[in-house]
PDB file of C-alpha atoms in Angstrom:
ATOM      1  CA  MET K 250       3.215  -8.996  19.300  1.00  0.00           C
ATOM      2  CA  GLU K 251       5.277  -8.687  21.529  1.00  0.00           C
ATOM      3  CA  GLY K 252       8.182  -6.284  22.745  1.00  0.00           C
ATOM      4  CA  ILE K 253       6.870  -3.635  19.466  1.00  0.00           C
ATOM      5  CA  ALA K 254       6.333  -0.595  21.201  1.00  0.00           C
ATOM      6  CA  HIS K 255       3.324   1.824  20.429  1.00  0.00           C
ATOM      7  CA  ARG K 256       3.107   5.893  20.761  1.00  0.00           C
ATOM      8  CA  THR K 257       1.524   9.057  19.405  1.00  0.00           C
ATOM      9  CA  VAL K 258       3.467  11.492  17.600  1.00  0.00           C
ATOM     10  CA  GLU K 259       1.874  14.599  15.963  1.00  0.00           C
ATOM     11  CA  VAL K 260       2.934  14.817  11.894  1.00  0.00           C
ATOM     12  CA  ASN K 261       1.823  17.878   9.430  1.00  0.00           C
ATOM     13  CA  GLY K 262      -1.096  18.854  11.962  1.00  0.00           C
ATOM     14  CA  ILE K 263      -2.533  15.068  12.919  1.00  0.00           C
ATOM     15  CA  LYS K 264      -2.173  12.380  15.738  1.00  0.00           C
ATOM     16  CA  MET K 265      -0.351   9.430  13.891  1.00  0.00           C
ATOM     17  CA  HIS K 266       0.157   6.422  15.261  1.00  0.00           C
ATOM     18  CA  ILE K 267       3.012   4.066  15.512  1.00  0.00           C
ATOM     19  CA  ALA K 268       4.572   1.001  16.593  1.00  0.00           C
ATOM     20  CA  GLU K 269       8.498   0.107  16.771  1.00  0.00           C
ATOM     21  CA  LYS K 270      10.891  -2.536  17.867  1.00  0.00           C
ATOM     22  CA  GLY K 271      14.879  -2.688  17.462  1.00  0.00           C
ATOM     23  CA  GLU K 272      17.886   0.556  17.022  1.00  0.00           C
ATOM     24  CA  GLY K 273      19.983   0.874  14.478  1.00  0.00           C
ATOM     25  CA  PRO K 274      19.170   2.305  10.515  1.00  0.00           C
ATOM     26  CA  VAL K 275      15.333   2.963  10.147  1.00  0.00           C
ATOM     27  CA  VAL K 276      13.091   1.118   8.238  1.00  0.00           C
ATOM     28  CA  LEU K 277       9.654   2.305   7.603  1.00  0.00           C
ATOM     29  CA  PHE K 278       6.989   0.662   6.480  1.00  0.00           C
ATOM     30  CA  LEU K 279       4.093   1.852   4.528  1.00  0.00           C
ATOM     31  CA  HIS K 280       0.709  -0.593   4.907  1.00  0.00           C
ATOM     32  CA  GLY K 281      -1.637  -0.687   2.272  1.00  0.00           C
ATOM     33  CA  PHE K 282      -5.755  -1.317   2.239  1.00  0.00           C
ATOM     34  CA  PRO K 283      -7.694  -2.451   3.879  1.00  0.00           C
ATOM     35  CA  GLU K 284      -4.440  -2.372   6.247  1.00  0.00           C
ATOM     36  CA  LEU K 285      -3.042  -0.816   8.756  1.00  0.00           C
ATOM     37  CA  TRP K 286       0.241  -1.039  11.275  1.00  0.00           C
ATOM     38  CA  TYR K 287      -0.121  -4.820  11.726  1.00  0.00           C
ATOM     39  CA  SER K 288       0.918  -5.862   7.733  1.00  0.00           C
ATOM     40  CA  TRP K 289       4.337  -6.365   9.654  1.00  0.00           C
ATOM     41  CA  ARG K 290       4.077  -7.415  12.036  1.00  0.00           C
ATOM     42  CA  HIS K 291       5.844 -10.812  10.792  1.00  0.00           C
ATOM     43  CA  GLN K 292       8.844  -8.141   9.356  1.00  0.00           C
ATOM     44  CA  ILE K 293       9.251  -5.878  12.482  1.00  0.00           C
ATOM     45  CA  LEU K 294      10.566  -9.083  14.439  1.00  0.00           C
ATOM     46  CA  ALA K 295      12.371  -9.955  12.008  1.00  0.00           C
ATOM     47  CA  LEU K 296      14.444  -6.745  10.904  1.00  0.00           C
ATOM     48  CA  SER K 297      14.679  -5.710  14.470  1.00  0.00           C
ATOM     49  CA  SER K 298      15.732  -8.666  15.176  1.00  0.00           C
ATOM     50  CA  HIS K 299      18.575  -7.456  12.495  1.00  0.00           C
ATOM     51  CA  GLY K 300      19.773  -4.239  13.791  1.00  0.00           C
ATOM     52  CA  TYR K 301      17.639  -2.735  12.445  1.00  0.00           C
ATOM     53  CA  ARG K 302      14.766  -0.271  13.624  1.00  0.00           C
ATOM     54  CA  ALA K 303      11.089  -0.965  12.295  1.00  0.00           C
ATOM     55  CA  VAL K 304       8.903   1.749  11.882  1.00  0.00           C
ATOM     56  CA  ALA K 305       5.626   1.097  11.300  1.00  0.00           C
ATOM     57  CA  PRO K 306       2.688   3.603  11.574  1.00  0.00           C
ATOM     58  CA  ASP K 307      -0.988   3.273  10.818  1.00  0.00           C
ATOM     59  CA  LEU K 308      -1.373   6.115   7.532  1.00  0.00           C
ATOM     60  CA  ARG K 309      -3.230   9.560   7.855  1.00  0.00           C
ATOM     61  CA  GLY K 310      -6.969   8.245   8.240  1.00  0.00           C
ATOM     62  CA  PHE K 311      -6.220   4.461   9.364  1.00  0.00           C
ATOM     63  CA  GLY K 312      -5.951   2.280  13.028  1.00  0.00           C
ATOM     64  CA  ASP K 313      -5.236   4.986  15.735  1.00  0.00           C
ATOM     65  CA  THR K 314      -4.037   7.655  13.764  1.00  0.00           C
ATOM     66  CA  GLU K 315      -6.401  10.853  12.860  1.00  0.00           C
ATOM     67  CA  ALA K 316      -8.655  10.675   9.794  1.00  0.00           C
ATOM     68  CA  PRO K 317      -9.274  13.925   8.628  1.00  0.00           C
ATOM     69  CA  ALA K 318     -13.294  14.526   7.488  1.00  0.00           C
ATOM     70  CA  SER K 319     -12.624  16.294   3.754  1.00  0.00           C
ATOM     71  CA  VAL K 320     -11.882  13.964   1.178  1.00  0.00           C
ATOM     72  CA  SER K 321      -8.942  16.765   0.227  1.00  0.00           C
ATOM     73  CA  SER K 322      -7.122  15.910   2.516  1.00  0.00           C
ATOM     74  CA  TYR K 323      -6.038  12.914   1.342  1.00  0.00           C
ATOM     75  CA  THR K 324      -3.760  13.614  -1.250  1.00  0.00           C
ATOM     76  CA  TYR K 325      -0.529  12.210  -1.951  1.00  0.00           C
ATOM     77  CA  PHE K 326       0.911  15.833  -1.227  1.00  0.00           C
ATOM     78  CA  ASP K 327      -1.226  15.457   2.625  1.00  0.00           C
ATOM     79  CA  ILE K 328       0.862  11.525   3.195  1.00  0.00           C
ATOM     80  CA  VAL K 329       4.066  11.908   1.526  1.00  0.00           C
ATOM     81  CA  GLY K 330       3.956  15.640   4.091  1.00  0.00           C
ATOM     82  CA  ASP K 331       3.025  13.167   6.971  1.00  0.00           C
ATOM     83  CA  LEU K 332       6.179  10.623   6.136  1.00  0.00           C
ATOM     84  CA  VAL K 333       8.437  13.443   6.056  1.00  0.00           C
ATOM     85  CA  ALA K 334       7.501  14.575   9.140  1.00  0.00           C
ATOM     86  CA  LEU K 335       7.472  11.230  10.660  1.00  0.00           C
ATOM     87  CA  ILE K 336      11.446  10.492   9.706  1.00  0.00           C
ATOM     88  CA  ASP K 337      12.294  14.295  11.184  1.00  0.00           C
ATOM     89  CA  THR K 338      10.340  12.895  14.749  1.00  0.00           C
ATOM     90  CA  LEU K 339      12.499   9.949  14.599  1.00  0.00           C
ATOM     91  CA  GLY K 340      15.650  11.791  15.198  1.00  0.00           C
ATOM     92  CA  VAL K 341      17.445  10.496  11.862  1.00  0.00           C
ATOM     93  CA  ASP K 342      17.919  12.245   8.424  1.00  0.00           C
ATOM     94  CA  GLN K 343      17.363   8.828   5.486  1.00  0.00           C
ATOM     95  CA  VAL K 344      15.302   5.871   6.057  1.00  0.00           C
ATOM     96  CA  PHE K 345      14.589   2.701   4.485  1.00  0.00           C
ATOM     97  CA  LEU K 346      11.849   2.332   2.942  1.00  0.00           C
ATOM     98  CA  VAL K 347       9.218  -0.486   2.440  1.00  0.00           C
ATOM     99  CA  ALA K 348       5.768  -0.498   1.409  1.00  0.00           C
ATOM    100  CA  HIS K 349       3.098  -2.672  -0.360  1.00  0.00           C
ATOM    101  CA  ASP K 350      -0.071  -1.227  -1.961  1.00  0.00           C
ATOM    102  CA  TRP K 351      -1.671   2.307  -1.233  1.00  0.00           C
ATOM    103  CA  GLY K 352       1.449   2.770   0.876  1.00  0.00           C
ATOM    104  CA  ALA K 353       4.134   1.263  -2.662  1.00  0.00           C
ATOM    105  CA  LEU K 354       2.088   4.300  -4.226  1.00  0.00           C
ATOM    106  CA  ILE K 355       3.339   6.645  -1.462  1.00  0.00           C
ATOM    107  CA  GLY K 356       6.243   5.394  -1.552  1.00  0.00           C
ATOM    108  CA  TRP K 357       6.985   5.862  -4.932  1.00  0.00           C
ATOM    109  CA  HIS K 358       6.307   9.310  -4.536  1.00  0.00           C
ATOM    110  CA  LEU K 359       8.006   9.729  -1.158  1.00  0.00           C
ATOM    111  CA  CYS K 360      11.160   8.755  -3.237  1.00  0.00           C
ATOM    112  CA  LEU K 361       9.768  11.264  -6.394  1.00  0.00           C
ATOM    113  CA  PHE K 362       9.906  14.405  -4.138  1.00  0.00           C
ATOM    114  CA  ARG K 363      11.921  13.966  -1.637  1.00  0.00           C
ATOM    115  CA  PRO K 364      14.597  11.509  -2.544  1.00  0.00           C
ATOM    116  CA  ASP K 365      17.014  12.874  -0.226  1.00  0.00           C
ATOM    117  CA  LYS K 366      14.494  11.069   2.463  1.00  0.00           C
ATOM    118  CA  VAL K 367      14.791   7.801   1.360  1.00  0.00           C
ATOM    119  CA  LYS K 368      18.014   5.215   0.897  1.00  0.00           C
ATOM    120  CA  ALA K 369      16.757   2.419  -0.409  1.00  0.00           C
ATOM    121  CA  TYR K 370      13.811   1.821  -1.433  1.00  0.00           C
ATOM    122  CA  VAL K 371      12.226  -2.408  -1.435  1.00  0.00           C
ATOM    123  CA  CYS K 372       7.879  -1.858  -3.342  1.00  0.00           C
ATOM    124  CA  LEU K 373       5.159  -4.582  -3.051  1.00  0.00           C
ATOM    125  CA  SER K 374       2.942  -6.067  -5.453  1.00  0.00           C
ATOM    126  CA  VAL K 375       2.507  -1.532  -6.580  1.00  0.00           C
ATOM    127  CA  PRO K 376       5.295  -1.023  -9.093  1.00  0.00           C
ATOM    128  CA  PHE K 377       5.732   2.845 -10.998  1.00  0.00           C
ATOM    129  CA  LEU K 378       3.077   4.371 -12.400  1.00  0.00           C
ATOM    130  CA  ARG K 379       3.947   6.667 -15.289  1.00  0.00           C
ATOM    131  CA  ARG K 380       2.059   9.801 -15.293  1.00  0.00           C
ATOM    132  CA  ASN K 381      -0.446  10.003 -18.159  1.00  0.00           C
ATOM    133  CA  PRO K 382      -0.504  13.727 -19.264  1.00  0.00           C
ATOM    134  CA  GLN K 383      -3.428  12.842 -21.776  1.00  0.00           C
ATOM    135  CA  ILE K 384      -5.692  11.703 -19.290  1.00  0.00           C
ATOM    136  CA  ARG K 385      -7.193  11.709 -16.098  1.00  0.00           C
ATOM    137  CA  THR K 386      -6.111   8.747 -14.085  1.00  0.00           C
ATOM    138  CA  VAL K 387     -10.198   7.367 -12.965  1.00  0.00           C
ATOM    139  CA  ASP K 388     -10.988   8.103 -16.015  1.00  0.00           C
ATOM    140  CA  GLY K 389      -7.722   5.917 -17.931  1.00  0.00           C
ATOM    141  CA  PHE K 390      -9.220   3.138 -16.162  1.00  0.00           C
ATOM    142  CA  ARG K 391     -12.847   3.986 -16.279  1.00  0.00           C
ATOM    143  CA  ALA K 392     -12.327   3.883 -20.097  1.00  0.00           C
ATOM    144  CA  LEU K 393     -10.369   0.141 -19.850  1.00  0.00           C
ATOM    145  CA  TYR K 394     -12.740  -1.210 -18.120  1.00  0.00           C
ATOM    146  CA  GLY K 395     -16.053   0.307 -17.507  1.00  0.00           C
ATOM    147  CA  ASP K 396     -17.853   1.999 -14.444  1.00  0.00           C
ATOM    148  CA  ASP K 397     -17.206  -1.439 -12.338  1.00  0.00           C
ATOM    149  CA  TYR K 398     -14.140  -1.679 -12.221  1.00  0.00           C
ATOM    150  CA  TYR K 399     -13.775  -1.177  -8.326  1.00  0.00           C
ATOM    151  CA  ILE K 400     -11.071   2.092  -8.510  1.00  0.00           C
ATOM    152  CA  CYS K 401     -14.232   3.392 -10.148  1.00  0.00           C
ATOM    153  CA  ARG K 402     -16.657   2.420  -7.783  1.00  0.00           C
ATOM    154  CA  PHE K 403     -15.149   3.722  -4.544  1.00  0.00           C
ATOM    155  CA  GLN K 404     -15.932   6.928  -6.029  1.00  0.00           C
ATOM    156  CA  LYS K 405     -18.575   8.828  -4.486  1.00  0.00           C
ATOM    157  CA  PRO K 406     -18.543   9.406  -1.077  1.00  0.00           C
ATOM    158  CA  GLY K 407     -20.259   7.609   1.370  1.00  0.00           C
ATOM    159  CA  GLU K 408     -21.587   4.842  -1.500  1.00  0.00           C
ATOM    160  CA  ILE K 409     -19.280   1.703  -0.976  1.00  0.00           C
ATOM    161  CA  GLU K 410     -19.809   1.688   2.773  1.00  0.00           C
ATOM    162  CA  ALA K 411     -22.758   1.673   2.757  1.00  0.00           C
ATOM    163  CA  GLN K 412     -23.022  -1.566   0.433  1.00  0.00           C
ATOM    164  CA  MET K 413     -19.553  -2.433   3.008  1.00  0.00           C
ATOM    165  CA  ALA K 414     -21.914  -1.615   6.413  1.00  0.00           C
ATOM    166  CA  LYS K 415     -24.374  -4.247   4.732  1.00  0.00           C
ATOM    167  CA  VAL K 416     -21.802  -7.269   4.261  1.00  0.00           C
ATOM    168  CA  GLY K 417     -19.891  -6.381   7.665  1.00  0.00           C
ATOM    169  CA  THR K 418     -16.558  -5.466   8.371  1.00  0.00           C
ATOM    170  CA  THR K 419     -15.307  -8.255   9.417  1.00  0.00           C
ATOM    171  CA  TYR K 420     -16.941  -9.755   5.962  1.00  0.00           C
ATOM    172  CA  VAL K 421     -14.884  -7.220   4.399  1.00  0.00           C
ATOM    173  CA  LEU K 422     -11.574  -8.146   5.471  1.00  0.00           C
ATOM    174  CA  LYS K 423     -11.914 -11.277   5.530  1.00  0.00           C
ATOM    175  CA  ASN K 424     -12.817 -10.886   1.502  1.00  0.00           C
ATOM    176  CA  PHE K 425     -10.192  -8.212   0.261  1.00  0.00           C
ATOM    177  CA  LEU K 426      -7.596 -10.104   2.371  1.00  0.00           C
ATOM    178  CA  THR K 427      -7.874 -13.405   1.492  1.00  0.00           C
ATOM    179  CA  THR K 428      -8.689 -12.811  -3.067  1.00  0.00           C
ATOM    180  CA  ARG K 429      -6.264 -14.882  -4.994  1.00  0.00           C
ATOM    181  CA  LYS K 430      -8.389 -14.210  -8.488  1.00  0.00           C
ATOM    182  CA  THR K 431      -6.183 -12.664 -11.066  1.00  0.00           C
ATOM    183  CA  GLY K 432      -6.849  -9.690 -13.360  1.00  0.00           C
ATOM    184  CA  PRO K 433      -8.760  -6.088 -12.553  1.00  0.00           C
ATOM    185  CA  PRO K 434     -11.442  -6.866  -9.946  1.00  0.00           C
ATOM    186  CA  ILE K 435     -14.783  -6.038 -10.901  1.00  0.00           C
ATOM    187  CA  PHE K 436     -17.428  -5.185  -8.310  1.00  0.00           C
ATOM    188  CA  PRO K 437     -20.863  -6.558  -9.493  1.00  0.00           C
ATOM    189  CA  LYS K 438     -23.514  -3.639 -10.321  1.00  0.00           C
ATOM    190  CA  GLY K 439     -24.905  -2.557  -7.068  1.00  0.00           C
ATOM    191  CA  GLU K 440     -23.787  -4.821  -4.652  1.00  0.00           C
ATOM    192  CA  TYR K 441     -20.484  -5.054  -2.358  1.00  0.00           C
ATOM    193  CA  GLY K 442     -21.762  -9.153  -3.039  1.00  0.00           C
ATOM    194  CA  THR K 443     -18.357 -11.016  -3.554  1.00  0.00           C
ATOM    195  CA  ALA K 444     -16.365  -8.274  -5.081  1.00  0.00           C
ATOM    196  CA  PHE K 445     -12.861  -8.756  -4.604  1.00  0.00           C
ATOM    197  CA  ASN K 446     -12.903 -13.035  -4.265  1.00  0.00           C
ATOM    198  CA  PRO K 447     -15.511 -14.738  -5.840  1.00  0.00           C
ATOM    199  CA  ASP K 448     -14.478 -17.766  -4.409  1.00  0.00           C
ATOM    200  CA  PHE K 449     -15.083 -16.716  -1.089  1.00  0.00           C
ATOM    201  CA  THR K 450     -15.444 -19.479   1.998  1.00  0.00           C
ATOM    202  CA  LYS K 451     -15.295 -19.409   6.049  1.00  0.00           C
ATOM    203  CA  THR K 452     -11.586 -21.261   6.202  1.00  0.00           C
ATOM    204  CA  LEU K 453      -8.782 -18.554   6.110  1.00  0.00           C
ATOM    205  CA  PRO K 454      -5.690 -19.371   4.251  1.00  0.00           C
ATOM    206  CA  SER K 455      -3.345 -20.617   7.128  1.00  0.00           C
ATOM    207  CA  TRP K 456      -1.206 -16.588   6.853  1.00  0.00           C
ATOM    208  CA  LEU K 457      -4.112 -15.419   8.323  1.00  0.00           C
ATOM    209  CA  SER K 458      -5.096 -16.300  11.453  1.00  0.00           C
ATOM    210  CA  GLU K 459      -8.774 -15.512  13.696  1.00  0.00           C
ATOM    211  CA  GLN K 460      -6.191 -13.131  15.810  1.00  0.00           C
ATOM    212  CA  ASP K 461      -4.728 -11.481  13.112  1.00  0.00           C
ATOM    213  CA  LEU K 462      -8.910 -10.956  11.296  1.00  0.00           C
ATOM    214  CA  ALA K 463     -10.631  -9.682  14.871  1.00  0.00           C
ATOM    215  CA  TYR K 464      -7.263  -7.429  15.151  1.00  0.00           C
ATOM    216  CA  PHE K 465      -8.466  -6.325  11.375  1.00  0.00           C
ATOM    217  CA  ALA K 466     -11.495  -5.890  12.156  1.00  0.00           C
ATOM    218  CA  ALA K 467     -11.088  -4.873  15.277  1.00  0.00           C
ATOM    219  CA  LYS K 468      -9.769  -1.452  14.051  1.00  0.00           C
ATOM    220  CA  PHE K 469     -12.299  -0.471  10.813  1.00  0.00           C
ATOM    221  CA  GLU K 470     -15.049  -1.070  13.103  1.00  0.00           C
ATOM    222  CA  LYS K 471     -13.994   1.577  14.750  1.00  0.00           C
ATOM    223  CA  THR K 472     -13.176   4.258  12.686  1.00  0.00           C
ATOM    224  CA  GLY K 473     -15.353   2.755   9.073  1.00  0.00           C
ATOM    225  CA  PHE K 474     -13.283   2.270   5.513  1.00  0.00           C
ATOM    226  CA  THR K 475     -14.121   6.311   4.618  1.00  0.00           C
ATOM    227  CA  GLY K 476     -10.444   7.666   5.444  1.00  0.00           C
ATOM    228  CA  GLY K 477      -8.555   4.400   3.594  1.00  0.00           C
ATOM    229  CA  LEU K 478     -11.168   4.746   0.261  1.00  0.00           C
ATOM    230  CA  ASN K 479     -10.132   8.596   0.140  1.00  0.00           C
ATOM    231  CA  TYR K 480      -7.323   7.999  -0.652  1.00  0.00           C
ATOM    232  CA  TYR K 481      -9.187   6.288  -4.194  1.00  0.00           C
ATOM    233  CA  ARG K 482     -10.255   9.613  -4.240  1.00  0.00           C
ATOM    234  CA  ASN K 483      -8.268  11.533  -4.787  1.00  0.00           C
ATOM    235  CA  LEU K 484      -6.606   9.765  -7.754  1.00  0.00           C
ATOM    236  CA  ASN K 485      -7.544  12.699 -10.217  1.00  0.00           C
ATOM    237  CA  ARG K 486      -7.060  15.029  -8.302  1.00  0.00           C
ATOM    238  CA  ASN K 487      -3.425  13.761  -7.619  1.00  0.00           C
ATOM    239  CA  TRP K 488      -3.151  13.656 -11.459  1.00  0.00           C
ATOM    240  CA  GLU K 489      -3.650  17.389 -11.329  1.00  0.00           C
ATOM    241  CA  LEU K 490      -1.167  18.425  -8.440  1.00  0.00           C
ATOM    242  CA  THR K 491       1.544  16.190  -9.775  1.00  0.00           C
ATOM    243  CA  ALA K 492       1.484  17.484 -14.107  1.00  0.00           C
ATOM    244  CA  PRO K 493       5.297  19.439 -12.738  1.00  0.00           C
ATOM    245  CA  TRP K 494       6.425  15.537 -12.436  1.00  0.00           C
ATOM    246  CA  THR K 495       5.536  14.141 -15.613  1.00  0.00           C
ATOM    247  CA  GLY K 496       8.176  11.942 -17.224  1.00  0.00           C
ATOM    248  CA  ALA K 497      10.581  12.738 -13.726  1.00  0.00           C
ATOM    249  CA  GLN K 498      12.501   9.513 -12.744  1.00  0.00           C
ATOM    250  CA  VAL K 499      12.984   7.793  -9.982  1.00  0.00           C
ATOM    251  CA  THR K 500      16.591   7.509  -8.697  1.00  0.00           C
ATOM    252  CA  VAL K 501      16.809   6.474  -5.692  1.00  0.00           C
ATOM    253  CA  PRO K 502      18.067   2.330  -5.320  1.00  0.00           C
ATOM    254  CA  VAL K 503      14.745  -0.440  -5.367  1.00  0.00           C
ATOM    255  CA  ARG K 504      13.972  -3.938  -5.242  1.00  0.00           C
ATOM    256  CA  PHE K 505      10.452  -4.722  -6.394  1.00  0.00           C
ATOM    257  CA  ILE K 506       8.808  -7.812  -5.755  1.00  0.00           C
ATOM    258  CA  THR K 507       5.268  -9.279  -6.711  1.00  0.00           C
ATOM    259  CA  GLY K 508       3.248 -12.048  -6.471  1.00  0.00           C
ATOM    260  CA  ASP K 509       2.460 -13.806  -9.970  1.00  0.00           C
ATOM    261  CA  LEU K 510      -1.068 -14.115  -8.834  1.00  0.00           C
ATOM    262  CA  ASP K 511      -1.025 -10.207  -7.279  1.00  0.00           C
ATOM    263  CA  MET K 512      -4.324  -8.673  -8.981  1.00  0.00           C
ATOM    264  CA  VAL K 513      -1.594  -5.076  -9.563  1.00  0.00           C
ATOM    265  CA  TYR K 514       0.455  -7.349 -11.750  1.00  0.00           C
ATOM    266  CA  THR K 515      -2.454  -9.270 -13.509  1.00  0.00           C
ATOM    267  CA  SER K 516      -3.907  -6.323 -14.814  1.00  0.00           C
ATOM    268  CA  LEU K 517      -3.494  -2.546 -16.540  1.00  0.00           C
ATOM    269  CA  SER K 518      -0.272  -4.658 -18.465  1.00  0.00           C
ATOM    270  CA  LEU K 519       1.550  -4.486 -15.749  1.00  0.00           C
ATOM    271  CA  LYS K 520       3.658  -7.641 -17.450  1.00  0.00           C
ATOM    272  CA  GLU K 521       4.273  -5.457 -20.181  1.00  0.00           C
ATOM    273  CA  TYR K 522       5.594  -2.740 -18.485  1.00  0.00           C
ATOM    274  CA  ILE K 523       7.251  -3.930 -15.748  1.00  0.00           C
ATOM    275  CA  HIS K 524       9.497  -6.951 -17.986  1.00  0.00           C
ATOM    276  CA  GLY K 525       9.231  -5.339 -21.105  1.00  0.00           C
ATOM    277  CA  GLY K 526      12.069  -1.420 -19.985  1.00  0.00           C
ATOM    278  CA  GLU K 527       9.319   0.966 -19.275  1.00  0.00           C
ATOM    279  CA  PHE K 528       9.645   0.141 -15.281  1.00  0.00           C
ATOM    280  CA  LYS K 529      14.103   0.624 -15.582  1.00  0.00           C
ATOM    281  CA  LYS K 530      13.248   3.467 -17.578  1.00  0.00           C
ATOM    282  CA  ASP K 531      11.334   5.671 -15.630  1.00  0.00           C
ATOM    283  CA  VAL K 532      12.606   4.166 -12.380  1.00  0.00           C
ATOM    284  CA  PRO K 533      16.575   3.957 -13.877  1.00  0.00           C
ATOM    285  CA  ASN K 534      18.148   2.418 -10.416  1.00  0.00           C
ATOM    286  CA  LEU K 535      15.473  -0.940 -10.144  1.00  0.00           C
ATOM    287  CA  GLU K 536      17.834  -3.158  -8.917  1.00  0.00           C
ATOM    288  CA  GLU K 537      15.641  -6.036  -9.428  1.00  0.00           C
ATOM    289  CA  VAL K 538      12.256  -7.723  -9.250  1.00  0.00           C
ATOM    290  CA  ILE K 539      10.732 -10.762  -8.004  1.00  0.00           C
ATOM    291  CA  ILE K 540       8.003 -12.809  -8.417  1.00  0.00           C
ATOM    292  CA  GLN K 541       6.566 -14.870  -5.772  1.00  0.00           C
ATOM    293  CA  LYS K 542       5.159 -17.946  -7.806  1.00  0.00           C
ATOM    294  CA  GLY K 543       1.704 -18.997  -6.145  1.00  0.00           C
ATOM    295  CA  VAL K 544       1.368 -16.121  -4.178  1.00  0.00           C
ATOM    296  CA  ALA K 545      -0.927 -13.405  -4.207  1.00  0.00           C
ATOM    297  CA  HIS K 546      -1.735  -9.756  -3.348  1.00  0.00           C
ATOM    298  CA  PHE K 547      -1.130  -9.873   0.229  1.00  0.00           C
ATOM    299  CA  ASN K 548       2.410 -11.241  -0.320  1.00  0.00           C
ATOM    300  CA  ASN K 549       4.264  -9.388   3.525  1.00  0.00           C
ATOM    301  CA  GLN K 550       1.825 -11.489   5.164  1.00  0.00           C
ATOM    302  CA  GLU K 551       1.428 -14.290   2.939  1.00  0.00           C
ATOM    303  CA  ALA K 552       5.039 -15.228   2.213  1.00  0.00           C
ATOM    304  CA  PRO K 553       6.436 -13.775   5.335  1.00  0.00           C
ATOM    305  CA  GLU K 554       9.844 -15.746   5.631  1.00  0.00           C
ATOM    306  CA  GLU K 555      10.761 -14.715   2.162  1.00  0.00           C
ATOM    307  CA  ILE K 556       9.504 -11.396   1.678  1.00  0.00           C
ATOM    308  CA  ASN K 557      11.922 -10.710   5.571  1.00  0.00           C
ATOM    309  CA  ASN K 558      15.061 -12.005   3.617  1.00  0.00           C
ATOM    310  CA  TYR K 559      14.559  -9.896   0.882  1.00  0.00           C
ATOM    311  CA  ILE K 560      14.704  -6.949   2.431  1.00  0.00           C
ATOM    312  CA  LEU K 561      17.121  -8.136   4.660  1.00  0.00           C
ATOM    313  CA  ASN K 562      19.497  -9.326   1.462  1.00  0.00           C
ATOM    314  CA  PHE K 563      18.454  -5.414  -0.088  1.00  0.00           C
ATOM    315  CA  ILE K 564      19.620  -3.273   2.552  1.00  0.00           C
ATOM    316  CA  LYS K 565      21.985  -4.635   3.706  1.00  0.00           C
ATOM    317  CA  LYS K 566      24.555  -2.961   0.736  1.00  0.00           C
ATOM    318  CA  PHE K 567      23.861   0.334   2.023  1.00  0.00           C
TER     319      PHE K 567
END
C-alpha cells in the first residue's frame, strides 16, 4: 500500500479518516460492512495510475473515523452529510462515485439527495432499493424471511455483538468475507455460529491474504462492530425519513456490477427487478448491468482487475 497517503479531515461534526493517492478528477470510494477503506486497495492503486485522484474514507463508525455513540447518528442523512462535507473539503464540485454493499446504499442516497455532486456512479452489489410506502424496511425483510434473517438479527443493540465476541473478530471477518453461499443470509438462532458461511474453512481464498485479514482484524479489534451494525439499526428510521422521496428517480449515469454468486443478487427477487425493467425505471440513466460469472459478494476484492477495468471504461466517457 506504498504511496497511499492518510489524513484526518473534519466533516459534519466528526473526524473522518481518508486514504488517497493520485492527481486528477476525484473518484470517491465507499466501502460496505464489515469493511474499511482498505477494501478498495486495488482500485486506489489502479485509478491513481490512470490520472485520477482516488479517495477512500473509513465511513462513520468504521476504522479510524469517529463513531458517535448514539444509534440514531447513523441515518442516510448523517452519512450522506459526511460525504457532501468531504467532497467540499476535497475542493471539488463533483466526484465520480464507486461504492459497494452498504456504501452502495449510501451512494444511491447521495445520488438521490445531491445529484449535483456526482458525475457518474459505478455501483457494486446492491442495486437501488425502491422505497415501499406500505411497509417499513425491516418489517418487510421479516415478513419475507423471518426473524433469523441477518438484518433482523442485527436490530437489537448489543445482542449480535455479544455473540460475535464469543467467536472473535478474526473469525467474524473471515466468515463474512469468504462466504459464497447464495440466497438470503439466515443466522442460526441464539448464536453467531457459521452465519454467512456454512462451509467455513480455515483456508483463505487466493484474493484475501493473511496480511489483508490481519489489517481488517486489527481495526475491528479496536472499534468493535457496533458502528457498522448501527447502519442496519436505522433501516426503519431511514424508511420514515425518506418518505418525501417515494417514487423519486436517480438521474445520474450508472453502471451496475455484481457477481452471479452474490448473496444480494440471489435474494429479495432482485434478479427480476434488475433484469425485468423496473431497475431502469428507477434509474433511467442506468447504462449497463454487468453480471460477473463465478464471483461472490466482495467483487471489488475478489475480481479487482476486472472491476478496475469496468470502472475506468465507464468514467472515462465523462
